[in-house]
Amino acid sequence: MQENRISDAVIRRLPKYYRYLNELEGTGVERVSSSRMSDDMNLNASQIRRDLNCFGGFGQQGYGYQVIRLKQEIMRILGIGSYYKAVIVGAGNIGQALLKYRHFGDEGYHIVAMFDADPHLVGKDVGEMTIRSTEELSDFIEENKVDIGIIAVPKAYAQETANTLVGLGVKGIWNFAPVDVNVGETVSVENVHMSDSLYILSYHMRDKSENG
Amino acid sequence: MQENRISDAVIRRLPKYYRYLNELEGTGVERVSSSRMSDDMNLNASQIRRDLNCFGGFGQQGYGYQVIRLKQEIMRILGIGSYYKAVIVGAGNIGQALLKYRHFGDEGYHIVAMFDADPHLVGKDVGEMTIRSTEELSDFIEENKVDIGIIAVPKAYAQETANTLVGLGVKGIWNFAPVDVNVGETVSVENVHMSDSLYILSYHMRDKSENG
């Protein structure tokens, strides 16, 4: 398939295009030129054309891109709007914040259960969901064909939790513990490092104050 | 200064180098070659050499990089270890999770207060901090010379909160509301989109299942 040749750098920019096209669609815009995208998104217009050409694009000279069609193609490539079942392990603040963020479900990422090892948390309700004991994790995942394991446990338990989830057959790990977890070749992982954007922020603050 | 020419793409990779070098230092490693970094970090060795050369690097043929010196240089560029004061606006799950993540303070990003508009939350303690009313925001920021405003309010209030913080003189906005906020030229902003890494994850899951 053609998109197999899309580079990782382009893939990493696709979510930004998706969010932008979503906003445009919401305001009723049907077509958009690469130069308008360039202005709105702060990206170079020729880079935008190169990026979108990677998967066939839909731009026409003097006409631009069809917003809905381009958005749908990007969704298809990323897997947005497919049906994924996810569980959250760790019912602390991060776990609960992720559970409450309803937007994931609208996009096809369905959080079907949340687990914690702490007996004080097990049995408590968060929204419409009851926190389950991690002792139930194995049975639950086997019965429910879970695709994605979301790790929101403390750093010290992150790798062990990843191992358990992979052993139970999940295909993707979304890790919020502040340490990279490693998984085998057959499983995908995204380690989220929230601090990284804070470092980038302080770089830009420093850069502006020095070169203002 | 030389690092002004560092491209944004390189800057975005520096946090990853920083985390890696931190781990290495923690295990007592003093020198590292670009080929070992390449294996450990899953990056191309020549890209690593190009990246690190952007700010003078410290690599020597057959000797490698001095771990501590390279880490300190990256910290200096990013502003890690400087002294920043930050406030969190929005004391929900995300706000509380950020407050409890002590690591920020160790790296020089000090969260000095947390605010919320909800009278049910104002006055409550989170760890050693008491949630303040957003009515106090203006006085607090003026008295305490706050550098960074962290936005953890619902989407609908994000831009308004950013405007307030910028008006009060903060130099950086770290935004966790699921919508981009815009600020003037003199202020830096990082909009954190947690969903983006979920999209990337489902891309890789789909890619693996189709291409084994």
XYZ file of C-alpha atoms in Angstrom:
424
model
C 0.000 0.000 0.000
C 1.160 3.456 -0.833
C 1.159 4.879 2.687
C 3.710 2.331 3.878
C 6.330 4.675 2.521
C 5.156 7.634 4.604
C 8.027 8.651 6.844
C 7.680 8.761 10.597
C 8.189 12.549 10.534
C 5.178 12.965 8.240
C 3.088 10.578 10.357
C 3.902 12.662 13.434
C 2.515 15.762 11.687
C -0.746 14.103 10.579
C -2.566 14.613 13.911
C -1.967 18.337 13.561
C -3.478 18.321 10.046
C -6.383 16.278 11.374
C -7.140 18.735 14.172
C -6.866 21.666 11.786
C -9.160 20.116 9.158
C -11.639 19.236 11.892
C -11.815 22.876 12.941
C -12.204 24.006 9.320
C -14.975 21.503 8.711
C -16.719 22.721 11.883
C -16.808 26.241 10.468
C -18.242 25.029 7.159
C -15.148 25.454 4.991
C -15.189 23.026 2.057
C -11.920 23.744 0.307
C -8.569 24.998 1.516
C -5.363 25.974 -0.282
C -1.904 25.004 0.927
C -1.102 28.697 1.333
C -4.049 29.241 3.664
C -3.074 26.089 5.569
C 0.445 27.462 5.741
C -0.759 30.740 7.276
C -3.139 29.063 9.718
C -0.839 26.233 10.798
C 2.496 28.020 10.756
C 3.994 25.443 8.422
C 5.793 25.994 5.137
C 3.359 25.672 2.169
C 5.725 23.483 0.168
C 6.180 21.180 3.150
C 2.400 20.886 3.432
C 2.148 19.934 -0.250
C 4.982 17.407 0.134
C 3.412 15.918 3.267
C -0.008 15.519 1.708
C 1.430 14.187 -1.550
C 2.888 11.278 0.458
C -0.463 9.575 0.464
C -1.775 10.721 -2.856
C -3.033 14.094 -1.608
C -6.124 15.623 -3.149
C -4.895 19.067 -4.037
C -5.533 20.648 -7.401
C -3.722 23.716 -8.679
C -5.908 26.774 -8.121
C -8.542 24.718 -6.344
C -6.955 23.446 -3.167
C -7.838 20.487 -1.007
C -11.305 19.172 -0.258
C -11.492 19.521 3.519
C -13.729 16.538 4.312
C -12.047 14.164 1.891
C -8.558 15.062 3.116
C -9.647 14.753 6.737
C -11.195 11.342 6.126
C -8.066 10.100 4.386
C -5.902 11.225 7.302
C -8.324 9.566 9.751
C -8.124 6.335 7.785
C -4.321 6.364 7.798
C -4.135 7.082 11.525
C -6.915 4.652 12.425
C -9.149 7.354 13.911
C -12.782 6.255 13.767
C -11.941 2.539 13.790
C -13.167 0.658 16.852
C -10.621 0.120 19.628
C -11.220 -1.142 23.152
C -8.922 0.258 25.806
C -8.418 -0.268 29.524
C -6.725 2.109 31.942
C -4.424 0.639 34.583
C -3.983 3.117 37.419
C -6.937 5.133 38.726
C -5.027 8.155 40.022
C -5.396 11.665 38.650
C -4.006 10.944 35.212
C -6.093 7.788 34.835
C -9.239 9.581 35.913
C -8.528 12.573 33.688
C -8.161 10.270 30.680
C -11.376 8.462 31.569
C -13.314 11.712 31.804
C -12.096 12.971 28.458
C -15.118 11.833 26.425
C -13.699 12.866 23.100
C -11.727 9.591 22.816
C -14.928 7.579 22.552
C -16.259 9.804 19.783
C -13.125 9.015 17.806
C -13.374 5.263 18.230
C -11.132 4.742 21.262
C -13.474 3.224 23.838
C -12.300 3.003 27.423
C -14.124 -0.071 28.704
C -12.613 -0.480 32.185
C -10.252 1.053 34.727
C -8.150 -0.908 37.214
C -6.163 -0.131 40.321
C -4.185 -2.166 42.840
C -5.174 0.059 45.758
C -8.041 -1.545 47.740
C -9.179 1.943 48.806
C -9.883 2.823 45.166
C -11.350 -0.495 44.015
C -15.143 -0.318 43.913
C -15.296 3.472 43.742
C -17.217 5.100 40.914
C -15.635 7.536 38.487
C -18.414 8.915 36.343
C -20.331 5.866 35.193
C -17.442 3.472 35.683
C -16.510 1.438 38.759
C -12.799 0.990 39.439
C -11.892 -2.713 39.278
C -9.126 -4.566 41.066
C -6.010 -5.334 39.016
C -6.643 -8.946 40.080
C -9.480 -8.951 37.545
C -7.284 -7.600 34.742
C -6.372 -10.938 33.220
C -9.926 -12.313 33.032
C -11.304 -9.007 31.790
C -8.850 -8.601 28.937
C -9.293 -12.184 27.808
C -13.081 -11.905 27.827
C -13.273 -8.488 26.207
C -10.603 -8.594 23.497
C -8.944 -5.379 24.588
C -6.773 -3.643 21.974
C -5.028 -0.913 23.954
C -3.623 -0.833 27.478
C -3.252 2.646 28.972
C -0.646 2.801 31.730
C -1.217 5.417 34.421
C 0.585 3.756 37.329
C 3.611 5.103 39.229
C 6.980 4.904 37.468
C 8.144 1.878 39.492
C 5.267 -0.303 38.245
C 5.187 0.837 34.625
C 7.332 -1.860 32.968
C 5.738 -4.649 35.011
C 2.285 -3.388 33.994
C 3.355 -3.231 30.348
C 4.647 -6.818 30.540
C 1.347 -7.987 32.007
C -0.720 -6.195 29.369
C 1.426 -7.505 26.518
C 1.266 -11.024 27.963
C -2.528 -10.737 27.945
C -2.509 -9.873 24.248
C -3.067 -6.138 23.913
C -1.680 -4.742 20.648
C -0.874 -1.237 21.797
C 0.448 0.411 24.967
C -0.190 4.095 25.686
C 2.111 4.885 28.569
C 1.757 7.921 30.847
C 4.203 6.799 33.536
C 7.247 9.078 33.401
C 9.572 6.328 32.160
C 9.805 4.604 28.769
C 8.439 1.074 28.736
C 9.695 -1.510 26.270
C 7.526 -4.017 24.496
C 8.198 -6.740 21.937
C 8.203 -6.329 18.184
C 4.572 -7.272 17.719
C 3.170 -4.619 20.040
C 3.162 -0.850 19.481
C 3.936 1.624 22.222
C 3.691 5.382 22.686
C 5.479 6.736 25.721
C 3.971 10.116 26.583
C 6.419 12.548 28.157
C 4.489 15.597 29.226
C 7.651 17.283 30.475
C 9.068 17.412 26.948
C 6.700 20.188 25.928
C 7.583 22.087 29.107
C 11.267 21.956 28.121
C 10.381 23.205 24.627
C 8.355 25.995 26.217
C 11.237 27.151 28.388
C 13.548 27.009 25.352
C 11.252 29.392 23.477
C 10.828 31.671 26.507
C 14.595 31.899 26.883
C 15.064 32.407 23.153
C 12.507 35.251 23.083
C 13.921 37.023 26.098
C 17.442 36.896 24.605
C 16.598 37.687 21.007
C 13.239 39.390 21.546
C 24.799 32.918 19.771
C 25.388 29.718 17.909
C 22.272 27.869 19.042
C 19.988 30.444 17.474
C 20.446 28.572 14.255
C 19.244 25.270 15.702
C 16.174 24.219 13.758
C 12.874 23.582 15.448
C 13.053 19.890 14.487
C 16.348 19.521 16.361
C 14.994 21.426 19.364
C 12.030 19.041 19.478
C 14.439 16.088 19.720
C 16.550 17.591 22.528
C 14.208 16.485 25.368
C 14.646 12.900 24.205
C 18.447 13.248 24.306
C 18.162 14.840 27.725
C 16.083 11.979 29.148
C 18.438 9.422 27.640
C 21.583 11.105 28.968
C 19.946 11.405 32.386
C 19.364 7.656 32.459
C 22.944 6.988 31.333
C 24.335 9.293 33.989
C 22.197 7.537 36.585
C 23.828 4.221 35.709
C 27.317 5.745 35.975
C 28.178 5.863 32.272
C 30.698 8.639 31.552
C 31.108 8.428 27.783
C 28.827 7.332 24.986
C 29.345 6.875 21.251
C 26.832 7.975 18.632
C 26.472 4.334 17.571
C 25.493 3.238 21.088
C 23.087 6.191 21.295
C 21.709 5.122 17.935
C 21.030 1.584 19.196
C 19.545 2.718 22.505
C 17.443 5.572 21.137
C 16.349 4.107 17.827
C 17.714 7.085 15.925
C 20.096 7.115 12.982
C 23.729 7.602 14.169
C 24.485 10.219 11.528
C 21.361 12.149 12.502
C 22.522 12.081 16.128
C 25.924 13.472 15.114
C 24.265 16.177 12.977
C 21.852 17.098 15.773
C 24.553 17.395 18.403
C 26.886 19.258 16.048
C 24.245 21.994 15.804
C 25.325 23.374 19.131
C 28.999 22.579 18.963
C 28.648 18.967 20.125
C 31.386 17.433 22.217
C 32.028 14.236 20.349
C 35.510 13.054 19.475
C 36.255 10.357 16.953
C 36.829 7.062 18.780
C 36.049 8.656 22.124
C 32.392 9.588 21.995
C 30.474 12.174 23.971
C 30.981 13.084 27.609
C 27.620 12.226 29.125
C 27.486 14.877 31.858
C 28.873 17.675 29.704
C 26.476 16.937 26.844
C 23.519 16.665 29.218
C 24.392 19.981 30.866
C 24.685 21.700 27.506
C 21.265 20.406 26.436
C 19.789 21.514 29.782
C 21.273 24.972 29.298
C 19.793 25.273 25.799
C 16.347 24.105 26.909
C 16.369 26.134 30.111
C 16.084 23.085 32.369
C 17.504 23.872 35.801
C 16.847 27.608 35.516
C 14.330 28.967 38.008
C 10.761 29.367 36.767
C 7.624 30.103 38.782
C 4.431 28.574 37.452
C 0.770 28.651 38.431
C -1.894 26.143 37.459
C -5.319 27.454 36.493
C -7.888 24.678 36.804
C -7.794 22.265 39.754
C -9.448 19.284 38.083
C -7.744 15.948 37.465
C -5.162 17.233 35.013
C -4.296 20.219 37.207
C -3.934 18.019 40.272
C -1.902 15.419 38.397
C 0.524 18.121 37.257
C 0.779 19.510 40.778
C 1.587 16.097 42.232
C 4.305 15.407 39.712
C 7.233 16.516 41.897
C 9.837 16.056 39.219
C 9.052 19.480 37.716
C 10.335 21.233 40.837
C 13.600 19.282 40.755
C 14.157 20.593 37.239
C 13.541 24.223 38.121
C 9.844 24.549 37.233
C 8.229 25.511 40.535
C 4.467 25.372 40.816
C 3.717 28.086 43.350
C -0.098 28.169 43.308
C -3.193 26.514 41.865
C -6.450 28.319 41.097
C -10.009 27.317 40.303
C -13.249 29.178 39.672
C -15.384 26.504 41.372
C -16.255 27.590 44.955
C -16.490 23.904 45.930
C -12.807 23.450 45.139
C -11.472 26.744 46.498
C -9.918 26.260 49.931
C -9.374 22.518 49.507
C -5.906 21.110 50.041
C -4.066 19.168 47.364
C -0.911 17.830 48.943
C 0.613 20.829 50.693
C -1.140 23.380 48.518
C -4.502 25.068 49.053
C -6.586 25.757 45.961
C -7.103 29.509 45.536
C -9.956 31.341 43.890
C -9.324 32.646 40.365
C -10.370 36.007 41.793
C -6.959 36.106 43.481
C -5.097 35.332 40.248
C -4.334 38.897 39.278
C -2.928 39.962 42.660
C -0.979 36.745 43.045
C 0.753 36.939 39.680
C 1.648 40.578 40.130
C 3.086 39.972 43.591
C 4.944 36.772 42.731
C 6.425 37.479 39.299
C 5.073 34.290 37.759
C 6.803 33.127 34.564
C 4.551 30.313 33.332
C 0.776 29.900 33.326
C -0.427 26.300 33.097
C -3.937 26.016 31.680
C -5.980 23.037 32.867
C -9.489 24.454 32.485
C -12.270 23.139 30.229
C -11.957 23.859 26.521
C -14.521 26.675 26.568
C -12.455 28.744 29.037
C -9.003 28.087 27.628
C -8.525 31.153 25.406
C -10.038 33.506 27.974
C -7.692 32.088 30.626
C -4.728 32.498 28.272
C -5.702 36.131 27.619
C -5.897 36.808 31.349
C -2.533 35.195 32.050
C -0.837 37.043 29.188
C -2.409 40.305 30.330
C -0.929 39.709 33.770
C 2.539 39.358 32.292
C 3.393 35.637 32.190
C 5.996 34.824 29.540
C 4.922 31.266 28.756
C 1.655 29.339 28.497
C 1.566 25.555 28.873
C -1.909 24.606 27.718
C -3.605 21.285 28.493
C -7.113 22.253 27.374
C -7.951 20.288 24.219
C -7.927 23.361 21.993
C -5.053 25.528 20.749
C -4.798 28.899 22.435
C -3.231 31.880 20.721
C -0.990 34.407 22.386
C 0.881 37.476 21.187
C 4.363 37.560 19.725
C 6.099 38.230 23.013
C 4.715 35.197 24.827
C 5.565 31.537 24.133
C 2.951 28.812 24.127
C 2.955 25.018 24.029
C -0.405 23.440 23.325
C -0.331 19.858 24.605
C -2.504 17.468 22.618
C -2.504 14.152 24.405
C -4.708 12.582 21.719
C -1.985 13.056 19.104
C 0.101 10.228 20.547
C -2.997 8.014 20.665
C -3.497 8.589 16.932
C 0.156 7.733 16.298
C -0.293 4.601 18.389
C -3.283 3.421 16.382
C -1.390 4.168 13.153
C 1.428 1.863 14.263
C -1.001 -0.831 15.468
C -2.764 -0.776 12.120
C 0.530 -0.728 10.236
C 1.814 -3.751 12.202
C -1.341 -5.778 11.753
C -1.322 -5.150 7.996
C 2.373 -5.544 7.337
C 3.269 -7.995 10.096
